[in-house]
Amino acid sequence: MKVIIPVAGFGTRLRPHTLTKPKVLLNVGGKPMIFYIIDQLIKDKIASSIILITGFLGEKIREYLDNAFDFKFDYIVQEEAKGLGHAVHCAKPVFKNKNEECLIILGDTLFDVDLKKLINSNDSVIGVKKVDDPRRFGVVEKNDNGFIKRFVEKPSSKEISPSNEAIVGLYYLKNSSVMFNSLEYIMKNKITVKGEFQLTDALENMISKKEKMTTYNVTGWLDCGKPETLLETNRYILQKRNKKIKSEYPDSKIIYPVHIGKNVEITDSIIGPFATINNNCRVSKSIISNSILDNDVTVENAIIEESIIGEGAAVKRETVKISLGNNSELKI
Ligand code: UTP
């Protein structure tokens, strides 16, 4: 089956990291997030071809994937980021056979899910997760027979959400020709949300053409699109892996779960819980928890919490000389 992975967005919510590194190459649990998606697809032998829709900094994604995996990927450039629907439509030239099925996975979302089960269906399947506050998400409304009746993008605060099943970014579509036709319909008719062509509008159009769609409950939905969700996903991965390392840091304390990469120097420090310290980092006299340090980071004399520190960056707290009068307060 052909798998489409759109990775052409700017990742603005993760700036400044995404100004120099594409979002899908940001590190989580010791690997770029895209690694986990591709690794599962290849191990599960699901994909006959994997099509990456690239844009800003796309050549870095290509360089990483071609080195990391023994697989021939297809790359298609989305010249302008005109929305997820537009990105998916860019894959059309690769679909030569009519009525071919396809799987769409967002590049910035990890799933702890059995993909083989998800695609084992006679109908199209949309990955969903039950959420407490559906107003922040696109949701699906279903008929009594379990098929999707309509898609609702972020129900407004006044509107009562028709369901609490949020769309998570995993789509198995039985008939890609119908999908491409519906995408063309929304583009031709300029149906946009905030100026972008949305995939959900095309799915809605597919339903109006009597395409049957059902849902699959994805419990392990790991969003990586914002700093706080990236750190949450980091915690999930480390907790699940819970790998102990042979301690090479006799004067430091390691509180598991953590990831410590290769050639890392740690002295007089407390690392963890939930710290990802990548290759070649130097940490001394510091406390690091619930954070991600990319490769080649230096931390000295600092307490780091809930932080994401980019490749080659340094955090050094200097000793200050102070002459502070009586009854003063100085917060540093
Ligand atoms: P998002 O809207 O969540 O990602 O799209 P973004 O645009 O990169 O991030 P923000 O909102 O600016 O922070 C979900 C997925 O769809 C891809 C993104 O790369 C991401 O993997 N996408 C989105 C495209 O490939 N092209 C687009 O035009 C829009």
GROMACS .gro file of C-alpha atoms and ligand atoms in nm:
model
  361
    1MET     CA    1   0.000   0.000   0.000
    2LYS     CA    2   0.111   0.355  -0.069
    3VAL     CA    3   0.164   0.569   0.240
    4ILE     CA    4   0.156   0.949   0.218
    5ILE     CA    5   0.339   1.145   0.489
    6PRO     CA    6   0.300   1.524   0.461
    7VAL     CA    7   0.600   1.702   0.621
    8ALA     CA    8   0.597   2.034   0.436
    9GLY     CA    9   0.458   2.259   0.712
   10PHE     CA   10   0.666   2.533   0.877
   11GLY     CA   11   0.613   2.410   1.232
   12THR     CA   12   0.566   2.765   1.356
   13ARG     CA   13   0.453   2.651   1.699
   14LEU     CA   14   0.794   2.496   1.754
   15ARG     CA   15   1.002   2.798   1.661
   16PRO     CA   16   1.287   2.878   1.700
   17HIS     CA   17   1.379   2.508   1.667
   18THR     CA   18   1.200   2.475   1.333
   19LEU     CA   19   1.377   2.772   1.177
   20THR     CA   20   1.685   2.559   1.120
   21LYS     CA   21   1.555   2.203   1.153
   22PRO     CA   22   1.233   2.066   1.004
   23LYS     CA   23   0.983   1.973   1.275
   24VAL     CA   24   0.990   1.601   1.191
   25LEU     CA   25   1.365   1.588   1.257
   26LEU     CA   26   1.331   1.729   1.608
   27ASN     CA   27   1.453   1.479   1.860
   28VAL     CA   28   1.220   1.296   2.094
   29GLY     CA   29   1.341   1.008   2.313
   30GLY     CA   30   1.677   1.001   2.130
   31LYS     CA   31   1.553   0.986   1.769
   32PRO     CA   32   1.400   1.231   1.520
   33MET     CA   33   1.021   1.195   1.545
   34ILE     CA   34   0.990   1.076   1.183
   35PHE     CA   35   1.216   0.779   1.267
   36TYR     CA   36   0.944   0.613   1.477
   37ILE     CA   37   0.680   0.641   1.203
   38ILE     CA   38   0.902   0.506   0.925
   39ASP     CA   39   1.051   0.233   1.147
   40GLN     CA   40   0.704   0.098   1.228
   41LEU     CA   41   0.591   0.112   0.864
   42ILE     CA   42   0.898  -0.079   0.747
   43LYS     CA   43   0.890  -0.334   1.032
   44ASP     CA   44   0.518  -0.400   0.979
   45LYS     CA   45   0.582  -0.442   0.603
   46ILE     CA   46   0.275  -0.229   0.533
   47ALA     CA   47   0.415   0.013   0.278
   48SER     CA   48   0.495  -0.073  -0.083
   49SER     CA   49   0.594   0.290  -0.122
   50ILE     CA   50   0.632   0.583   0.118
   51ILE     CA   51   0.569   0.927  -0.029
   52LEU     CA   52   0.699   1.225   0.164
   53ILE     CA   53   0.549   1.563   0.078
   54THR     CA   54   0.830   1.804   0.159
   55GLY     CA   55   0.867   2.181   0.166
   56PHE     CA   56   1.072   2.420   0.380
   57LEU     CA   57   1.403   2.245   0.475
   58GLY     CA   58   1.283   1.936   0.291
   59GLU     CA   59   1.632   1.846   0.169
   60LYS     CA   60   1.735   1.784   0.533
   61ILE     CA   61   1.453   1.531   0.572
   62ARG     CA   62   1.560   1.359   0.253
   63GLU     CA   63   1.924   1.343   0.362
   64TYR     CA   64   1.829   1.199   0.702
   65LEU     CA   65   1.586   0.934   0.572
   66ASP     CA   66   1.807   0.815   0.286
   67ASN     CA   67   2.092   0.761   0.534
   68ALA     CA   68   1.887   0.613   0.818
   69PHE     CA   69   1.681   0.356   0.625
   70ASP     CA   70   1.749   0.102   0.353
   71PHE     CA   71   1.429   0.198   0.167
   72LYS     CA   72   1.358   0.387  -0.152
   73PHE     CA   73   1.138   0.681  -0.056
   74ASP     CA   74   0.943   0.900  -0.298
   75TYR     CA   75   0.980   1.273  -0.238
   76ILE     CA   76   0.738   1.527  -0.379
   77VAL     CA   77   0.785   1.898  -0.317
   78GLN     CA   78   0.482   2.104  -0.213
   79GLU     CA   79   0.594   2.438  -0.355
   80GLU     CA   80   0.374   2.639  -0.122
   81ALA     CA   81   0.229   2.524   0.211
   82LYS     CA   82  -0.137   2.558   0.116
   83GLY     CA   83  -0.272   2.319   0.375
   84LEU     CA   84  -0.287   1.948   0.449
   85GLY     CA   85  -0.545   1.880   0.176
   86HIS     CA   86  -0.322   2.046  -0.082
   87ALA     CA   87  -0.017   1.854   0.047
   88VAL     CA   88  -0.195   1.519   0.010
   89HIS     CA   89  -0.306   1.611  -0.341
   90CYS     CA   90   0.061   1.659  -0.439
   91ALA     CA   91   0.097   1.277  -0.415
   92LYS     CA   92  -0.147   1.219  -0.703
   93PRO     CA   93   0.118   1.155  -0.977
   94VAL     CA   94   0.245   0.851  -0.783
   95PHE     CA   95  -0.102   0.688  -0.791
   96LYS     CA   96  -0.114   0.541  -1.138
   97ASN     CA   97  -0.379   0.272  -1.078
   98LYS     CA   98  -0.742   0.370  -1.036
   99ASN     CA   99  -0.914   0.291  -0.707
  100GLU     CA  100  -0.590   0.224  -0.520
  101GLU     CA  101  -0.605   0.233  -0.139
  102CYS     CA  102  -0.376   0.462   0.062
  103LEU     CA  103  -0.272   0.544   0.415
  104ILE     CA  104  -0.206   0.903   0.525
  105ILE     CA  105   0.001   0.966   0.839
  106LEU     CA  106   0.089   1.311   0.966
  107GLY     CA  107   0.464   1.348   1.007
  108ASP     CA  108   0.443   1.523   1.343
  109THR     CA  109   0.224   1.273   1.523
  110LEU     CA  110   0.332   0.938   1.662
  111PHE     CA  111   0.088   0.655   1.716
  112ASP     CA  112   0.115   0.363   1.952
  113VAL     CA  113  -0.125   0.162   1.740
  114ASP     CA  114  -0.150  -0.167   1.552
  115LEU     CA  115  -0.157  -0.033   1.194
  116LYS     CA  116  -0.227  -0.381   1.054
  117LYS     CA  117  -0.554  -0.392   1.251
  118LEU     CA  118  -0.645  -0.040   1.144
  119ILE     CA  119  -0.613  -0.118   0.774
  120ASN     CA  120  -0.791  -0.453   0.803
  121SER     CA  121  -1.127  -0.310   0.701
  122ASN     CA  122  -1.365  -0.324   0.406
  123ASP     CA  123  -1.424   0.048   0.438
  124SER     CA  124  -1.217   0.361   0.481
  125VAL     CA  125  -1.104   0.419   0.839
  126ILE     CA  126  -1.035   0.744   1.024
  127GLY     CA  127  -0.819   0.725   1.338
  128VAL     CA  128  -0.993   0.895   1.632
  129LYS     CA  129  -0.945   0.940   2.002
  130LYS     CA  130  -1.205   1.024   2.265
  131VAL     CA  131  -1.110   1.355   2.424
  132ASP     CA  132  -1.247   1.559   2.715
  133ASP     CA  133  -1.263   1.890   2.530
  134PRO     CA  134  -1.358   1.822   2.166
  135ARG     CA  135  -1.380   2.195   2.086
  136ARG     CA  136  -1.003   2.208   2.030
  137PHE     CA  137  -1.014   1.941   1.757
  138GLY     CA  138  -1.184   1.828   1.441
  139VAL     CA  139  -1.440   1.564   1.537
  140VAL     CA  140  -1.647   1.300   1.362
  141GLU     CA  141  -2.020   1.249   1.399
  142LYS     CA  142  -2.145   0.897   1.334
  143ASN     CA  143  -2.471   0.731   1.231
  144ASP     CA  144  -2.629   0.460   1.448
  145ASN     CA  145  -2.469   0.201   1.221
  146GLY     CA  146  -2.120   0.330   1.311
  147PHE     CA  147  -2.040   0.503   0.981
  148ILE     CA  148  -1.926   0.863   0.977
  149LYS     CA  149  -2.209   1.107   0.900
  150ARG     CA  150  -2.007   1.428   0.900
  151PHE     CA  151  -1.681   1.592   1.000
  152VAL     CA  152  -1.688   1.901   1.219
  153GLU     CA  153  -1.376   2.120   1.238
  154LYS     CA  154  -1.321   2.263   1.587
  155PRO     CA  155  -1.683   2.303   1.707
  156SER     CA  156  -1.717   2.658   1.840
  157SER     CA  157  -1.749   2.725   2.211
  158LYS     CA  158  -2.119   2.803   2.167
  159GLU     CA  159  -2.192   2.492   1.963
  160ILE     CA  160  -2.241   2.163   2.146
  161SER     CA  161  -1.990   1.923   1.995
  162PRO     CA  162  -2.169   1.644   1.808
  163SER     CA  163  -1.923   1.392   1.956
  164ASN     CA  164  -1.604   1.367   2.156
  165GLU     CA  165  -1.418   1.159   1.897
  166ALA     CA  166  -1.130   1.376   1.776
  167ILE     CA  167  -0.951   1.316   1.444
  168VAL     CA  168  -0.590   1.224   1.524
  169GLY     CA  169  -0.416   1.235   1.184
  170LEU     CA  170  -0.429   0.875   1.064
  171TYR     CA  171  -0.642   0.805   0.758
  172TYR     CA  172  -0.688   0.479   0.568
  173LEU     CA  173  -0.872   0.548   0.245
  174LYS     CA  174  -0.997   0.263   0.029
  175ASN     CA  175  -1.019   0.461  -0.287
  176SER     CA  176  -0.755   0.722  -0.356
  177SER     CA  177  -0.919   0.822  -0.687
  178VAL     CA  178  -1.231   0.937  -0.499
  179MET     CA  179  -1.007   1.119  -0.250
  180PHE     CA  180  -0.810   1.302  -0.523
  181ASN     CA  181  -1.137   1.398  -0.697
  182SER     CA  182  -1.273   1.541  -0.372
  183LEU     CA  183  -0.948   1.731  -0.310
  184GLU     CA  184  -0.976   1.875  -0.660
  185TYR     CA  185  -1.336   1.971  -0.586
  186ILE     CA  186  -1.243   2.174  -0.276
  187MET     CA  187  -0.950   2.337  -0.455
  188LYS     CA  188  -1.156   2.428  -0.759
  189ASN     CA  189  -1.428   2.575  -0.540
  190LYS     CA  190  -1.174   2.746  -0.315
  191ILE     CA  191  -1.310   2.582   0.000
  192THR     CA  192  -1.055   2.685   0.259
  193VAL     CA  193  -1.015   2.733   0.634
  194LYS     CA  194  -0.782   3.021   0.726
  195GLY     CA  195  -0.663   3.019   0.365
  196GLU     CA  196  -0.563   2.651   0.367
  197PHE     CA  197  -0.715   2.352   0.188
  198GLN     CA  198  -0.818   2.107   0.458
  199LEU     CA  199  -0.824   1.730   0.421
  200THR     CA  200  -1.140   1.711   0.636
  201ASP     CA  201  -1.333   1.917   0.377
  202ALA     CA  202  -1.238   1.663   0.111
  203LEU     CA  203  -1.338   1.375   0.340
  204GLU     CA  204  -1.674   1.544   0.396
  205ASN     CA  205  -1.713   1.567   0.018
  206MET     CA  206  -1.627   1.197  -0.013
  207ILE     CA  207  -1.908   1.112   0.229
  208SER     CA  208  -2.151   1.311   0.019
  209LYS     CA  209  -2.047   1.083  -0.269
  210LYS     CA  210  -2.154   0.784  -0.055
  211GLU     CA  211  -1.800   0.676   0.041
  212LYS     CA  212  -1.830   0.467   0.357
  213MET     CA  213  -1.601   0.562   0.645
  214THR     CA  214  -1.572   0.415   0.987
  215THR     CA  215  -1.345   0.496   1.285
  216TYR     CA  216  -1.061   0.324   1.471
  217ASN     CA  217  -0.992   0.410   1.831
  218VAL     CA  218  -0.630   0.518   1.867
  219THR     CA  219  -0.546   0.524   2.235
  220GLY     CA  220  -0.175   0.594   2.190
  221TRP     CA  221  -0.184   0.932   2.018
  222LEU     CA  222   0.138   1.125   2.067
  223ASP     CA  223   0.129   1.474   1.925
  224CYS     CA  224   0.464   1.646   1.870
  225GLY     CA  225   0.339   1.977   1.729
  226LYS     CA  226   0.392   2.206   2.030
  227PRO     CA  227   0.668   2.232   2.293
  228GLU     CA  228   0.448   2.091   2.570
  229THR     CA  229   0.321   1.797   2.359
  230LEU     CA  230   0.674   1.723   2.235
  231LEU     CA  231   0.787   1.694   2.598
  232GLU     CA  232   0.482   1.481   2.679
  233THR     CA  233   0.568   1.246   2.392
  234ASN     CA  234   0.928   1.238   2.516
  235ARG     CA  235   0.801   1.126   2.858
  236TYR     CA  236   0.579   0.859   2.699
  237ILE     CA  237   0.862   0.713   2.491
  238LEU     CA  238   1.113   0.708   2.779
  239GLN     CA  239   0.860   0.556   3.018
  240LYS     CA  240   0.769   0.284   2.768
  241ARG     CA  241   1.129   0.202   2.687
  242ASN     CA  242   1.243   0.235   3.050
  243LYS     CA  243   1.596   0.127   2.957
  244LYS     CA  244   1.862   0.128   3.225
  245ILE     CA  245   2.213   0.226   3.123
  246LYS     CA  246   2.540   0.097   3.260
  247SER     CA  247   2.623   0.394   3.478
  248GLU     CA  248   2.940   0.559   3.358
  249TYR     CA  249   2.875   0.862   3.575
  250PRO     CA  250   2.994   0.774   3.929
  251ASP     CA  251   2.969   1.127   4.066
  252SER     CA  252   2.620   1.191   3.928
  253LYS     CA  253   2.272   1.058   3.997
  254ILE     CA  254   2.053   0.919   3.719
  255ILE     CA  255   1.680   0.910   3.789
  256TYR     CA  256   1.507   0.685   3.536
  257PRO     CA  257   1.356   0.693   3.281
  258VAL     CA  258   1.616   0.879   3.077
  259HIS     CA  259   1.788   0.856   2.740
  260ILE     CA  260   2.160   0.926   2.731
  261GLY     CA  261   2.325   0.917   2.389
  262LYS     CA  262   2.679   0.837   2.283
  263ASN     CA  263   2.988   1.022   2.401
  264VAL     CA  264   2.804   1.218   2.670
  265GLU     CA  265   2.999   1.363   2.963
  266ILE     CA  266   2.810   1.409   3.290
  267THR     CA  267   2.976   1.529   3.610
  268ASP     CA  268   2.835   1.629   3.950
  269SER     CA  269   2.479   1.635   3.817
  270ILE     CA  270   2.133   1.489   3.859
  271ILE     CA  271   1.980   1.365   3.534
  272GLY     CA  272   1.612   1.272   3.510
  273PRO     CA  273   1.347   1.176   3.532
  274PHE     CA  274   1.237   1.214   3.168
  275ALA     CA  275   1.556   1.369   3.037
  276THR     CA  276   1.672   1.301   2.683
  277ILE     CA  277   2.041   1.388   2.651
  278ASN     CA  278   2.165   1.332   2.298
  279ASN     CA  279   2.510   1.255   2.158
  280ASN     CA  280   2.820   1.455   2.255
  281CYS     CA  281   2.649   1.663   2.525
  282ARG     CA  282   2.849   1.796   2.821
  283VAL     CA  283   2.665   1.843   3.149
  284SER     CA  284   2.830   1.955   3.472
  285LYS     CA  285   2.702   2.069   3.812
  286SER     CA  286   2.345   2.073   3.682
  287ILE     CA  287   2.003   1.922   3.734
  288ILE     CA  288   1.810   1.824   3.421
  289SER     CA  289   1.459   1.679   3.419
  290ASN     CA  290   1.166   1.656   3.179
  291SER     CA  291   1.371   1.806   2.895
  292ILE     CA  292   1.526   1.733   2.558
  293LEU     CA  293   1.887   1.828   2.484
  294ASP     CA  294   1.979   1.779   2.119
  295ASN     CA  295   2.332   1.680   2.009
  296ASP     CA  296   2.638   1.878   2.121
  297VAL     CA  297   2.467   2.077   2.396
  298THR     CA  298   2.664   2.213   2.693
  299VAL     CA  299   2.500   2.277   3.029
  300GLU     CA  300   2.697   2.411   3.324
  301ASN     CA  301   2.575   2.513   3.667
  302ALA     CA  302   2.208   2.518   3.572
  303ILE     CA  303   1.872   2.373   3.671
  304ILE     CA  304   1.686   2.278   3.354
  305GLU     CA  305   1.322   2.175   3.356
  306GLU     CA  306   1.059   2.143   3.079
  307SER     CA  307   1.309   2.268   2.823
  308ILE     CA  308   1.402   2.193   2.465
  309ILE     CA  309   1.759   2.287   2.380
  310GLY     CA  310   1.873   2.283   2.018
  311GLU     CA  311   2.187   2.134   1.865
  312GLY     CA  312   2.513   2.301   1.966
  313ALA     CA  313   2.350   2.540   2.216
  314ALA     CA  314   2.501   2.617   2.556
  315VAL     CA  315   2.345   2.710   2.889
  316LYS     CA  316   2.600   2.833   3.144
  317ARG     CA  317   2.506   3.002   3.464
  318GLU     CA  318   2.788   3.228   3.570
  319THR     CA  319   2.870   3.315   3.926
  320VAL     CA  320   2.761   3.671   4.001
  321LYS     CA  321   2.932   3.919   4.228
  322ILE     CA  322   2.673   4.108   4.431
  323SER     CA  323   2.677   4.384   4.683
  324LEU     CA  324   2.323   4.373   4.822
  325GLY     CA  325   2.205   4.615   5.090
  326ASN     CA  326   1.995   4.532   5.395
  327ASN     CA  327   1.630   4.427   5.337
  328SER     CA  328   1.680   4.391   4.959
  329GLU     CA  329   1.549   4.106   4.747
  330LEU     CA  330   1.717   3.981   4.430
  331LYS     CA  331   1.563   3.697   4.228
  332ILE     CA  332   1.788   3.533   3.969
  333UTP     P1  333   0.026   2.122   1.106
  333UTP     O1  334  -0.054   2.238   1.067
  333UTP     O2  335   0.000   2.059   1.237
  333UTP     O3  336   0.183   2.151   1.100
  333UTP     O4  337   0.015   2.013   0.991
  333UTP     P2  338   0.263   2.282   1.064
  333UTP     O5  339   0.191   2.368   0.969
  333UTP     O6  340   0.397   2.233   1.025
  333UTP     O7  341   0.279   2.347   1.210
  333UTP     P3  342   0.234   2.488   1.269
  333UTP     O8  343   0.084   2.484   1.277
  333UTP     O9  344   0.289   2.594   1.180
  333UTP    O10  345   0.299   2.489   1.405
  333UTP     C1  346   0.015   1.872   1.015
  333UTP     C2  347   0.111   1.802   0.918
  333UTP    O11  348   0.081   1.838   0.783
  333UTP     C3  349   0.194   1.890   0.718
  333UTP     C4  350   0.287   1.937   0.831
  333UTP    O12  351   0.422   1.932   0.789
  333UTP     C5  352   0.256   1.841   0.944
  333UTP    O13  353   0.336   1.722   0.935
  333UTP     N1  354   0.155   1.997   0.626
  333UTP     C6  355   0.073   2.097   0.669
  333UTP     C7  356   0.203   1.998   0.496
  333UTP    O14  357   0.277   1.905   0.455
  333UTP     N2  358   0.167   2.100   0.412
  333UTP     C8  359   0.086   2.201   0.452
  333UTP    O15  360   0.058   2.291   0.369
  333UTP     C9  361   0.039   2.200   0.583
   0.00000   0.00000   0.00000
